[in-house]
PDB file of C-alpha atoms in Angstrom:
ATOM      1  CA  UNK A 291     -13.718  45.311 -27.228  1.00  0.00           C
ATOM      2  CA  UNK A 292     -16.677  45.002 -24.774  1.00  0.00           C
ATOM      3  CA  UNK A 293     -18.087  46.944 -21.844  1.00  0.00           C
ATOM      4  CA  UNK A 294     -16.166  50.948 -22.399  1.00  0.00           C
ATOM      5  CA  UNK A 295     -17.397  53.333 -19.388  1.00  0.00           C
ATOM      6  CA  UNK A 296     -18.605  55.294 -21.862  1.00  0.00           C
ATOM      7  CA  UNK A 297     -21.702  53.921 -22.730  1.00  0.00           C
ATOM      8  CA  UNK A 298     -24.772  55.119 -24.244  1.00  0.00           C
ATOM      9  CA  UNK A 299     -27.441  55.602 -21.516  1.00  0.00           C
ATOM     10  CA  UNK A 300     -29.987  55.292 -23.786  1.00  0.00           C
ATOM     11  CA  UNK A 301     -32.868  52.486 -24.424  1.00  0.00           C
ATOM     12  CA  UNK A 302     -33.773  51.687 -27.699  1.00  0.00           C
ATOM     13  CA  UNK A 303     -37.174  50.067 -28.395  1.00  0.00           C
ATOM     14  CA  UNK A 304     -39.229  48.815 -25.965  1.00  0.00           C
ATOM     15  CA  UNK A 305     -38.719  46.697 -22.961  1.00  0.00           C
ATOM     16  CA  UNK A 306     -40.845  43.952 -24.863  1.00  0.00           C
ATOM     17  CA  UNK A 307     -39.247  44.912 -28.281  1.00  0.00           C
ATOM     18  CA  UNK A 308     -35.466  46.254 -28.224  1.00  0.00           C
ATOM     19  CA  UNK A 309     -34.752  47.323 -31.117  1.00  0.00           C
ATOM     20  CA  UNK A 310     -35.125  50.783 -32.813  1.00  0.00           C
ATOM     21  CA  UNK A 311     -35.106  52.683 -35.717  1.00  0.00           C
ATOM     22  CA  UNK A 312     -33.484  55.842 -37.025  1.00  0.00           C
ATOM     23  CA  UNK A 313     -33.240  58.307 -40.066  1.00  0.00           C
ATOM     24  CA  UNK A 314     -30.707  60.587 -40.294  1.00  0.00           C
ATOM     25  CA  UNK A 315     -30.196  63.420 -42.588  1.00  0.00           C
ATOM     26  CA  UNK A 316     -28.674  66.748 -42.125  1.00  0.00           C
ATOM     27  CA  UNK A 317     -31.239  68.104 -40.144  1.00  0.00           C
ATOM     28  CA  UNK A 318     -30.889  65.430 -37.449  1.00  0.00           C
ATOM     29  CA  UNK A 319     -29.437  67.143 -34.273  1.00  0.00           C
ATOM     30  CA  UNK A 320     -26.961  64.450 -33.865  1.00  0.00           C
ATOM     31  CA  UNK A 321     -25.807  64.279 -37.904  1.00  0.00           C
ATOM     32  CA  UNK A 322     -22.007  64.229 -36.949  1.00  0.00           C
ATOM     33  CA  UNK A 323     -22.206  60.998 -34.738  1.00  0.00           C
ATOM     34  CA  UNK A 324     -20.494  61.483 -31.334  1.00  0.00           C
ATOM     35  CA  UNK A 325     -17.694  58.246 -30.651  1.00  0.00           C
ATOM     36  CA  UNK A 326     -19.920  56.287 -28.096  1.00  0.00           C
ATOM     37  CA  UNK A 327     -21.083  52.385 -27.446  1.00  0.00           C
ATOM     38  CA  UNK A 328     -24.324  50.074 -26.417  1.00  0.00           C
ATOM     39  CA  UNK A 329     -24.718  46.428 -25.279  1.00  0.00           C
ATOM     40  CA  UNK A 330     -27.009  46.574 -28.397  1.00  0.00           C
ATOM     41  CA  UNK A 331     -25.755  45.551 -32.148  1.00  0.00           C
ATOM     42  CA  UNK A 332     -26.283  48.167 -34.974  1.00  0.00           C
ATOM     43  CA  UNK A 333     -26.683  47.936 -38.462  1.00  0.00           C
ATOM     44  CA  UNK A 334     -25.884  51.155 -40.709  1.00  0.00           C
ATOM     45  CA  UNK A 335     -27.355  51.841 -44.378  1.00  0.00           C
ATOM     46  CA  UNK A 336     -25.927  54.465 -46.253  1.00  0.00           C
ATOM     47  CA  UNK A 337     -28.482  55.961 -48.772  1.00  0.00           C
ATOM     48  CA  UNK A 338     -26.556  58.641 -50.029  1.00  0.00           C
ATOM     49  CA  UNK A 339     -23.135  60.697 -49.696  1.00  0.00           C
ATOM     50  CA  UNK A 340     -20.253  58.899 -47.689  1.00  0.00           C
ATOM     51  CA  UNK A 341     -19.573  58.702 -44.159  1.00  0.00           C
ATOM     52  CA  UNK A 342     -16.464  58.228 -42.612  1.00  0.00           C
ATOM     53  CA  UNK A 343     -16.526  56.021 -39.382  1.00  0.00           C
ATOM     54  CA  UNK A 344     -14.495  54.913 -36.941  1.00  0.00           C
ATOM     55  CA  UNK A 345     -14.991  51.627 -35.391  1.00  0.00           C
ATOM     56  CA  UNK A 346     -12.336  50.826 -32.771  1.00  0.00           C
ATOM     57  CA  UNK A 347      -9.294  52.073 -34.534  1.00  0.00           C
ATOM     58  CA  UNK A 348     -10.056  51.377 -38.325  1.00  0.00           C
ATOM     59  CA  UNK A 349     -11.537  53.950 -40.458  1.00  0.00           C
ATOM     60  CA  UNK A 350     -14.129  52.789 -43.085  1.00  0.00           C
ATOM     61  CA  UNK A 351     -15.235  54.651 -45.654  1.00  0.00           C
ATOM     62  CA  UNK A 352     -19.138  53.971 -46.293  1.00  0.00           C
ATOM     63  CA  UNK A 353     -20.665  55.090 -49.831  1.00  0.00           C
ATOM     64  CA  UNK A 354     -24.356  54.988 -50.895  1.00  0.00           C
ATOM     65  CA  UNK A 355     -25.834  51.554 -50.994  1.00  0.00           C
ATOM     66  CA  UNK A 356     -23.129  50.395 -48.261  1.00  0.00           C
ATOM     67  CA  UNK A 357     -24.306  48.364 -44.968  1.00  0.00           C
ATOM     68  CA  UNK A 358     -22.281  48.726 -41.887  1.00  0.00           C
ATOM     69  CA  UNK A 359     -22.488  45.725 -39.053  1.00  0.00           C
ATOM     70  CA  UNK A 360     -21.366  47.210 -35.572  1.00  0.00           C
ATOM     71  CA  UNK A 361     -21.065  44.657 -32.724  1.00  0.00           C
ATOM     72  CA  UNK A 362     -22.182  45.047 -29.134  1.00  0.00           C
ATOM     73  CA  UNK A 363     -20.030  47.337 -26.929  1.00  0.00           C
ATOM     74  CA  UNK A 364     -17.741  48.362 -29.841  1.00  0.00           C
ATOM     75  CA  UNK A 365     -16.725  52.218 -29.739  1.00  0.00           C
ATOM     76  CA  UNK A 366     -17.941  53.989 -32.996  1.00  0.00           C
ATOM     77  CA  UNK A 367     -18.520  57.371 -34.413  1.00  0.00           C
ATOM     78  CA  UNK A 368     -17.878  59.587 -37.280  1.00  0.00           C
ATOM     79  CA  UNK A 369     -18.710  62.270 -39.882  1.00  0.00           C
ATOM     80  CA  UNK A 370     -21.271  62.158 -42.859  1.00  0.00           C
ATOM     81  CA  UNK A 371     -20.705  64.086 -45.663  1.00  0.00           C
ATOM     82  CA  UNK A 372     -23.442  64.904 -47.811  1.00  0.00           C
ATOM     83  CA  UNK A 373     -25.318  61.888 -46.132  1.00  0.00           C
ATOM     84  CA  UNK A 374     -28.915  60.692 -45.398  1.00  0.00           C
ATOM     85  CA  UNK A 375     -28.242  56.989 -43.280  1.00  0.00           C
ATOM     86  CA  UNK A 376     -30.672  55.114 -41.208  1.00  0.00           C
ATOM     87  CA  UNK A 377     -29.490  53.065 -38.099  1.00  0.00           C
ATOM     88  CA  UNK A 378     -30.889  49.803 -36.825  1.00  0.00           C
ATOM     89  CA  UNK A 379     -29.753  49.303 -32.625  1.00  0.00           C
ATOM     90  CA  UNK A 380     -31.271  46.050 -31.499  1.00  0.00           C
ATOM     91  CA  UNK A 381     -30.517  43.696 -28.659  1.00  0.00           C
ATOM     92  CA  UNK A 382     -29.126  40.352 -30.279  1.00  0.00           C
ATOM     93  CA  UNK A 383     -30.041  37.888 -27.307  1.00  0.00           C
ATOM     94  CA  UNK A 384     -33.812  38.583 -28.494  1.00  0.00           C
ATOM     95  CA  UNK A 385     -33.589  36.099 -30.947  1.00  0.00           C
ATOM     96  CA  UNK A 386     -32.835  33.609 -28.683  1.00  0.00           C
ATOM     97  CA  UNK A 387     -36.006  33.511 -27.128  1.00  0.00           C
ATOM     98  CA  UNK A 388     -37.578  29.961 -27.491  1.00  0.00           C
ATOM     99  CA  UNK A 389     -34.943  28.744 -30.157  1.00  0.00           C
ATOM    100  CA  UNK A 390     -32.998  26.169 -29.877  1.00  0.00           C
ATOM    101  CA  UNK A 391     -31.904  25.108 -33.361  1.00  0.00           C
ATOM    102  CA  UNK A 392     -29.478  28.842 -33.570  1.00  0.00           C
ATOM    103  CA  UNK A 393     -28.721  29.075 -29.735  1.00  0.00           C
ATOM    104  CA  UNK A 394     -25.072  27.263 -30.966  1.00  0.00           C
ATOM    105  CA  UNK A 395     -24.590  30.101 -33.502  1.00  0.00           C
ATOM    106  CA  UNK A 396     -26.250  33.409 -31.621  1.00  0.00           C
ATOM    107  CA  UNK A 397     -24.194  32.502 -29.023  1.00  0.00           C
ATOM    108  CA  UNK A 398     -20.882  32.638 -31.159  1.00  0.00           C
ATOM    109  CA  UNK A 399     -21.759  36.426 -32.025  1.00  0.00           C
ATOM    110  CA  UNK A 400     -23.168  37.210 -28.804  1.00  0.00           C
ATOM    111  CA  UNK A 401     -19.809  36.085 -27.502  1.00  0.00           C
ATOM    112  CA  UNK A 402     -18.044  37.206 -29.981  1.00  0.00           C
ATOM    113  CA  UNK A 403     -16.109  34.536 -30.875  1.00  0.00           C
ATOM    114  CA  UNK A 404     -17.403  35.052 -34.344  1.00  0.00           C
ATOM    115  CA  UNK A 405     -16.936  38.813 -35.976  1.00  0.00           C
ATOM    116  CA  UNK A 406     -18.966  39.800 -38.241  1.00  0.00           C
ATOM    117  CA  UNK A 407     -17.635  42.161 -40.771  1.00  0.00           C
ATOM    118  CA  UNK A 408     -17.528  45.636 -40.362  1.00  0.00           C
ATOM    119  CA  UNK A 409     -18.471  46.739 -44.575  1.00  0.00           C
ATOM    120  CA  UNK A 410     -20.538  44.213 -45.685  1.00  0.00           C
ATOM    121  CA  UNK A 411     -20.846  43.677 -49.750  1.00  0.00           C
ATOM    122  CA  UNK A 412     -22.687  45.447 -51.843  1.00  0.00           C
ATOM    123  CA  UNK A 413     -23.099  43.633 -54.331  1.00  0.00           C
ATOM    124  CA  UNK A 414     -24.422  40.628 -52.758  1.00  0.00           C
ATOM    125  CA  UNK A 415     -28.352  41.149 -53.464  1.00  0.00           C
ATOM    126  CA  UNK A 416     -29.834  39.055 -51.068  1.00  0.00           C
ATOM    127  CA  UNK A 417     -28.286  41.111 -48.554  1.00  0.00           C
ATOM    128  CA  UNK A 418     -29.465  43.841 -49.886  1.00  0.00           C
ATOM    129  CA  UNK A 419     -32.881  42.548 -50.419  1.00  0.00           C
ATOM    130  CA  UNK A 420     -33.116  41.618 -46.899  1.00  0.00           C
ATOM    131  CA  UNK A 421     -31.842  45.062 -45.418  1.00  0.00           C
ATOM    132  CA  UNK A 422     -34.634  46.550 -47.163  1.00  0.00           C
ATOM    133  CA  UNK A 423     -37.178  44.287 -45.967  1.00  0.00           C
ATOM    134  CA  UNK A 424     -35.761  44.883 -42.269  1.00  0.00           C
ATOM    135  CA  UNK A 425     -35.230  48.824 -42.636  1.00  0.00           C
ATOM    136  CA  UNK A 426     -38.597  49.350 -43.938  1.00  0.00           C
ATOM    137  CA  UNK A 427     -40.417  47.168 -41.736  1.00  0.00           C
ATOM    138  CA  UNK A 428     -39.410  49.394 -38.991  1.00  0.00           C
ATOM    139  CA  UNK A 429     -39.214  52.430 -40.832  1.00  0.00           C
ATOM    140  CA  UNK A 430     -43.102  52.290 -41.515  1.00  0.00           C
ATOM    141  CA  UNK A 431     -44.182  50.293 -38.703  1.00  0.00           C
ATOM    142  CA  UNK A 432     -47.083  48.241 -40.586  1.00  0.00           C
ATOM    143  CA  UNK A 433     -49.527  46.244 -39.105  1.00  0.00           C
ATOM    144  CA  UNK A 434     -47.132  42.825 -38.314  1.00  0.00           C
ATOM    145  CA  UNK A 435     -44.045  44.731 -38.543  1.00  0.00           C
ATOM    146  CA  UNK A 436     -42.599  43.155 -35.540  1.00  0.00           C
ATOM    147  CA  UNK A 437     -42.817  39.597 -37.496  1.00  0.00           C
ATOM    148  CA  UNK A 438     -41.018  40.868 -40.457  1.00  0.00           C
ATOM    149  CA  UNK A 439     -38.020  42.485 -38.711  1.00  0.00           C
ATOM    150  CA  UNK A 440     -37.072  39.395 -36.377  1.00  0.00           C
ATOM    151  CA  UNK A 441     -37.429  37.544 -39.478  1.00  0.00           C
ATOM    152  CA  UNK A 442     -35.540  39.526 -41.213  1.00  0.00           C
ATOM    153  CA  UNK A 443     -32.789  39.874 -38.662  1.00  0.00           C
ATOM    154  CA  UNK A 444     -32.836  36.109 -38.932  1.00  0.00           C
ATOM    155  CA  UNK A 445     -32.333  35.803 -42.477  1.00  0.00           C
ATOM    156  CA  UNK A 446     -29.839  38.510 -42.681  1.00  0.00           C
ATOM    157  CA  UNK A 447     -27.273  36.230 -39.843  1.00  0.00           C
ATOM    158  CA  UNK A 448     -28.210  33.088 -41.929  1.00  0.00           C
ATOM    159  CA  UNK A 449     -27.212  35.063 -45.462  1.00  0.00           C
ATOM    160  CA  UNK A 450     -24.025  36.064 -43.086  1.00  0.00           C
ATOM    161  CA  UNK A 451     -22.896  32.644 -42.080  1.00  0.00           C
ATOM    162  CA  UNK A 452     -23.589  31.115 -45.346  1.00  0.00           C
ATOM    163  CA  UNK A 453     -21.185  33.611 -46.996  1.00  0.00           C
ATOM    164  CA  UNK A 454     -19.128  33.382 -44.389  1.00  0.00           C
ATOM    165  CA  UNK A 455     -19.015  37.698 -43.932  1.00  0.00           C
ATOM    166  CA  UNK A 456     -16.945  37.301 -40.615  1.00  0.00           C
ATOM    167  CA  UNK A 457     -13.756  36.373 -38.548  1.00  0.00           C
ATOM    168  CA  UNK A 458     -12.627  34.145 -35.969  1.00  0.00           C
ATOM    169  CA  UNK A 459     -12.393  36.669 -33.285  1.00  0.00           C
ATOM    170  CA  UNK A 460      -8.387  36.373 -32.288  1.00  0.00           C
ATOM    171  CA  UNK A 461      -8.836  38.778 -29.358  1.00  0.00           C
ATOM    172  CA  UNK A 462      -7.842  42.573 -29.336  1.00  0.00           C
ATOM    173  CA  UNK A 463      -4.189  43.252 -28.525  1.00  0.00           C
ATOM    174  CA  UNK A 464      -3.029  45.021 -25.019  1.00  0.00           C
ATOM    175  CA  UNK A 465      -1.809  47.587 -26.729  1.00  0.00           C
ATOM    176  CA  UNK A 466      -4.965  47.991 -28.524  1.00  0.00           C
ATOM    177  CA  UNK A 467      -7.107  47.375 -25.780  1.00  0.00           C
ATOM    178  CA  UNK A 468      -4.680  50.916 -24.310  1.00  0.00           C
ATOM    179  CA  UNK A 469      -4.979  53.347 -26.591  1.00  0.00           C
ATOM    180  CA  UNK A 470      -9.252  52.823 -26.798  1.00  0.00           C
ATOM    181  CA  UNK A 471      -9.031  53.466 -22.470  1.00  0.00           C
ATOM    182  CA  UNK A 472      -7.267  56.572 -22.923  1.00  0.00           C
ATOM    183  CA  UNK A 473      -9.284  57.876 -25.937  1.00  0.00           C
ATOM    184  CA  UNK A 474     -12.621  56.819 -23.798  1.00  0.00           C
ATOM    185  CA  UNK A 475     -11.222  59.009 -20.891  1.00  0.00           C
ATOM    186  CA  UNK A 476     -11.110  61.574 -23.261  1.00  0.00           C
ATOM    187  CA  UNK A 477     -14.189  61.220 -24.185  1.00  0.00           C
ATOM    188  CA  UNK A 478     -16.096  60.596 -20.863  1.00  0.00           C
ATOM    189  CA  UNK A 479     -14.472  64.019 -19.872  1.00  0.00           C
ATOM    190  CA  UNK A 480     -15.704  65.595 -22.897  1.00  0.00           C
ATOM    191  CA  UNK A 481     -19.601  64.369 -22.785  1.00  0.00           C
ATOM    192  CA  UNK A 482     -19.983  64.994 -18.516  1.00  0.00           C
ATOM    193  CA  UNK A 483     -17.667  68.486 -18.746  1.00  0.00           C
ATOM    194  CA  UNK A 484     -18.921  70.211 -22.061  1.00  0.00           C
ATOM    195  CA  UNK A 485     -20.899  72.865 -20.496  1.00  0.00           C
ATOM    196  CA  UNK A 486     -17.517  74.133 -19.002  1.00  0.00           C
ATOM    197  CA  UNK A 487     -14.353  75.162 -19.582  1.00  0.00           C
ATOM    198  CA  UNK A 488     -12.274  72.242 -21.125  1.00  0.00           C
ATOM    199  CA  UNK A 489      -8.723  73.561 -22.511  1.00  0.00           C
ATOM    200  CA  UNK A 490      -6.700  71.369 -24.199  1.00  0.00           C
ATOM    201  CA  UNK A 491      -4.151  70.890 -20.864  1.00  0.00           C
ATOM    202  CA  UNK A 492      -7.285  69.689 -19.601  1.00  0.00           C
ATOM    203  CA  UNK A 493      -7.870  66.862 -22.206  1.00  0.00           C
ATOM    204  CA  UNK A 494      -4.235  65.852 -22.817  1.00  0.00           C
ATOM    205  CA  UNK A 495      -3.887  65.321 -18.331  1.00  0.00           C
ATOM    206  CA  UNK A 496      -6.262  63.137 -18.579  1.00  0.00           C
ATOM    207  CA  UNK A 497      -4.591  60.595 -21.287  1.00  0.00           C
ATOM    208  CA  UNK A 498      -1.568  61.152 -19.772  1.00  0.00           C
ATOM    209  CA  UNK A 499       0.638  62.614 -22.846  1.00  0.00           C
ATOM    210  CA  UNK A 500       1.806  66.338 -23.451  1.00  0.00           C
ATOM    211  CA  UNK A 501      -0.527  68.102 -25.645  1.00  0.00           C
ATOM    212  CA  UNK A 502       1.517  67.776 -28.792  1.00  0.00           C
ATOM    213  CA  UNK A 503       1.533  64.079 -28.931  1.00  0.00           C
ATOM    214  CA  UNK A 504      -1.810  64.174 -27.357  1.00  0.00           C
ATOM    215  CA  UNK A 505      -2.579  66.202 -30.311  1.00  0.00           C
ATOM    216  CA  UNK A 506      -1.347  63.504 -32.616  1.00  0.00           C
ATOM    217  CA  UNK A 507      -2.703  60.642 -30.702  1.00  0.00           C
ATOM    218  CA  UNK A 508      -6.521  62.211 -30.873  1.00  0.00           C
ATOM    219  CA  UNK A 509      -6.530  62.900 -34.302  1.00  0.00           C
ATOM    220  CA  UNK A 510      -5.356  59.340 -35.395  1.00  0.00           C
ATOM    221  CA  UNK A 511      -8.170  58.373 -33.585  1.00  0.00           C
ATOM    222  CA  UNK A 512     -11.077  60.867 -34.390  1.00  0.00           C
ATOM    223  CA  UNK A 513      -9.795  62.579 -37.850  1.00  0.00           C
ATOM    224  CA  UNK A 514     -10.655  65.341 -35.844  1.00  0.00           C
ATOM    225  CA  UNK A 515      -8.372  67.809 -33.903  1.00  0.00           C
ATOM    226  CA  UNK A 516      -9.582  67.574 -30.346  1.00  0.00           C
ATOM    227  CA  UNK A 517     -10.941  71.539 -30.410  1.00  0.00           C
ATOM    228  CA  UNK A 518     -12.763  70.597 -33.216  1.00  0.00           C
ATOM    229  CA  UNK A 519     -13.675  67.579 -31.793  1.00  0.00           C
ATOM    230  CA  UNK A 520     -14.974  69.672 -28.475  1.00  0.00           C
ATOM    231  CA  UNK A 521     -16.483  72.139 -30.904  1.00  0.00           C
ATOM    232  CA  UNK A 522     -18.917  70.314 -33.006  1.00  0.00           C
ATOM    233  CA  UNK A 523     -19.521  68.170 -29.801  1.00  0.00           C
ATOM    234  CA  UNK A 524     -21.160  71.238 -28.527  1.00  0.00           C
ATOM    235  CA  UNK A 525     -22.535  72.230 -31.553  1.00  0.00           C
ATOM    236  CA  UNK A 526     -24.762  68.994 -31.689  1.00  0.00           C
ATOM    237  CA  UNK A 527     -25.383  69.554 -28.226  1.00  0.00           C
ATOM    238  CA  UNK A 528     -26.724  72.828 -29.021  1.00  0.00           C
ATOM    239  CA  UNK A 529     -28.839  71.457 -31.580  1.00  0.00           C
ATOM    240  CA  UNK A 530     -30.855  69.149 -29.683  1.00  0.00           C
ATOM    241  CA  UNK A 531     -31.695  72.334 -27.296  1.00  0.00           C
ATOM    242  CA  UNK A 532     -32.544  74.739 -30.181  1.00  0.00           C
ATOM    243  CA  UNK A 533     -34.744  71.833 -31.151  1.00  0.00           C
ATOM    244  CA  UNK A 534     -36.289  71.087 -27.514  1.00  0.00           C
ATOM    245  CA  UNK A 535     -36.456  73.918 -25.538  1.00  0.00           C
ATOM    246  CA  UNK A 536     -37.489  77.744 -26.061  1.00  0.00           C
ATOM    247  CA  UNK A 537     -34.498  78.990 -24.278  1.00  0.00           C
ATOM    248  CA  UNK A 538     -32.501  81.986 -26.032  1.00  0.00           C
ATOM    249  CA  UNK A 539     -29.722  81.311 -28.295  1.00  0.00           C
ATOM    250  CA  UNK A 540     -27.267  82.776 -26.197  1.00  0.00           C
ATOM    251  CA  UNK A 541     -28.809  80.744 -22.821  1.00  0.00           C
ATOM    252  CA  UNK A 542     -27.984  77.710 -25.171  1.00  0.00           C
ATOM    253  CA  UNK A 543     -24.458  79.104 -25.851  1.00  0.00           C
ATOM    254  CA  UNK A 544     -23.816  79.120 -22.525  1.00  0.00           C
ATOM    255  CA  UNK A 545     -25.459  75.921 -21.712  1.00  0.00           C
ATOM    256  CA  UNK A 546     -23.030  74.408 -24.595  1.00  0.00           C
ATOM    257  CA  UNK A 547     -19.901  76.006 -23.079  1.00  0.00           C
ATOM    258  CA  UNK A 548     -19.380  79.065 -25.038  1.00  0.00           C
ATOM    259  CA  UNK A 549     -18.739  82.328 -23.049  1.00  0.00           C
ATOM    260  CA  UNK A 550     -18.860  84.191 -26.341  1.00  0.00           C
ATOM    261  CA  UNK A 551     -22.221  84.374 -28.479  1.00  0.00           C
ATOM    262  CA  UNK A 552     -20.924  85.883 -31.377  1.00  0.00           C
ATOM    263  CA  UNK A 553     -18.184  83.344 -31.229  1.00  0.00           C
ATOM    264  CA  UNK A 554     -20.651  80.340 -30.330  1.00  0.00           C
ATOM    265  CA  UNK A 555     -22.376  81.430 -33.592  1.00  0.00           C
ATOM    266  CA  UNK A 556     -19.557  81.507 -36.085  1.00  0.00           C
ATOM    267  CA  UNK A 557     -18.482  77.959 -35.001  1.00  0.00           C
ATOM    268  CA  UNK A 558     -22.357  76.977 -35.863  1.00  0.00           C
ATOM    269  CA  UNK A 559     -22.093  78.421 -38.699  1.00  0.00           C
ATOM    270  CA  UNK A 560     -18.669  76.787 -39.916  1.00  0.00           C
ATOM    271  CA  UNK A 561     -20.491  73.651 -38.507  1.00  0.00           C
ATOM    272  CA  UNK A 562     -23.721  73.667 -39.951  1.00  0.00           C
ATOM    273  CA  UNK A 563     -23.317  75.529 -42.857  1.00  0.00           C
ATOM    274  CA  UNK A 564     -26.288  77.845 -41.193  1.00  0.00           C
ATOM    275  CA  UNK A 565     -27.002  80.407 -38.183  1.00  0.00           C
ATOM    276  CA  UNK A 566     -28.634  79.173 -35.166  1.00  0.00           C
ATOM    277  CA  UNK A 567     -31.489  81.320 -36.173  1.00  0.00           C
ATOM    278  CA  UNK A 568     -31.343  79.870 -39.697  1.00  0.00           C
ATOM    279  CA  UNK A 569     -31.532  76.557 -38.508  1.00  0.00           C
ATOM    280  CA  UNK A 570     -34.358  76.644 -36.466  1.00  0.00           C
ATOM    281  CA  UNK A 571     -36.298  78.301 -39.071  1.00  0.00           C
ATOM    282  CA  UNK A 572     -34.741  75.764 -41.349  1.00  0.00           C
ATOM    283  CA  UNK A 573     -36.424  72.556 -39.250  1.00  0.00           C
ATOM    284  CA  UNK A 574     -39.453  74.462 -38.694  1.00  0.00           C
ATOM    285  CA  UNK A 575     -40.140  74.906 -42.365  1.00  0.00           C
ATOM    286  CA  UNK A 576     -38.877  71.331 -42.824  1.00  0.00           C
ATOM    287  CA  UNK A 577     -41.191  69.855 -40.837  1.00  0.00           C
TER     288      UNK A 577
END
């Protein structure tokens, strides 16, 4: 599904050079990833623990050593567990640039006419060989890195198609097409209202259903009830202020929608594992 409101306003890599890197471990502010989208592609590698994520409507269930393929404007998130991944967001059409012999076949993905599959194999070593050629190309950033990771990207659609790792695209059903509007309103209200008061009237108005089937409806869709959903949410959003700003703890609370500090820290805590207080100590010393 293509072109969701709520979109990532976010550019990754350079104008000259869109595509970007990214570790994550537990001390990454935005560990739980948030359900959002991006015109770009991304490519997931789980290095250790699992992570549960939700592309669209189907849950996959990503182990160490697993490679996730996300298309362009596809709605995603989900929850590590014990997890250190890294992320690869690029901006397919690059590799179109002065090549005519693939234009046929970019264009099919691009398009999406071909789908590449979500869990790729594991045990298909080239592909594995090649992700770590790409991932730590950009994860070190050596002198002629920029060669290696188009190269790589090339090699890793050619290992792809040869395999044939994808479906003819069949088009998503209306009712399909439904359910992922009303879970993006959610959503959009979530992200631009967080700082206030959101109750869960509030949420379930805005797809349209009473809050019990609401109730039922968000959690097929997230794992996640939507309080808790809100919660952590604002818990990551708290995270990236802790991290960038020298305001208070409880300024941040309030910033992230709680009225109640000693409640906004007991939700961290069940969150993180860790106080506020602990976890800025726990980044500074990391780092």
């Amino acid at each position: 599904m293509k072109l969701f409101d709520y979109k990532e306003e976010k550019q990754h890599g350079r104008l000259d050079f869109p595509i970007e890197f990214y570790h994550v471990d537990e001390n990454h502010p935005r560990y739980d990833m948030p359900y959002h989208w991006h015109t770009e592609c991304e490519i997931i590698r789980i290095l250790r623990g699992e992570f549960l994520i939700t592309i669209n409507e189907e849950k996959i269930l990503a182990k160490e050593g697993d490679i996730i393929f996300i298309h362009d404007g596809v709605l995603h998130g989900g929850t590590p567990n014990d997890c250190i991944y890294e992320c690869i967001v690029f901006d397919i059409k690059l590799l179109l640039k002065q090549n005519h012999v693939c234009t046929k076949m970019l264009q099919d993905i691009i398009h999406h006419n071909k789908l590449i599959n979500m869990k790729l194999p594991r045990d298909l070593r080239i592909l594995n060989l090649n992700a770590e050629f790409l991932f730590d190309a950009l994860g070190s950033r050596y002198n002629g890195y920029e060669f290696i990771t188009q190269g790589s990207l090339y090699n890793f659609l050619g290992i792809i198609l040869q395999n044939e790792l994808f479906t003819i695209n069949n088009r998503i059903s209306k009712k399909t097409q439904e359910k992922m509007m009303l879970f993006k309103k959610v959503l959009s209200l979530i992200e631009d209202n967080y700082s206030e008061t959101i109750t869960l009237d509030d949420l379930s108005k805005v797809a349209g259903m009473t809050p019990k089937y609401f109730c039922k409806f968000f959690q097929s869709m997230s794992n996640k009830t939507p309080i808790e959903y809100l919660n952590l949410y604002r818990i990551e959003s708290a995270c990236e202020q802790l991290l960038s700003t020298d305001l208070p703890i409880t300024n941040v609370a309030m910033n992230c929608g709680f009225n109640d500090v000693s409640y906004f820290i007991k939700t961290f805590k069940r969150c993180k594992g860790i106080t506020p207080k602990q976890y800025i100590k726990h980044i500074a010393l990391s780092h």
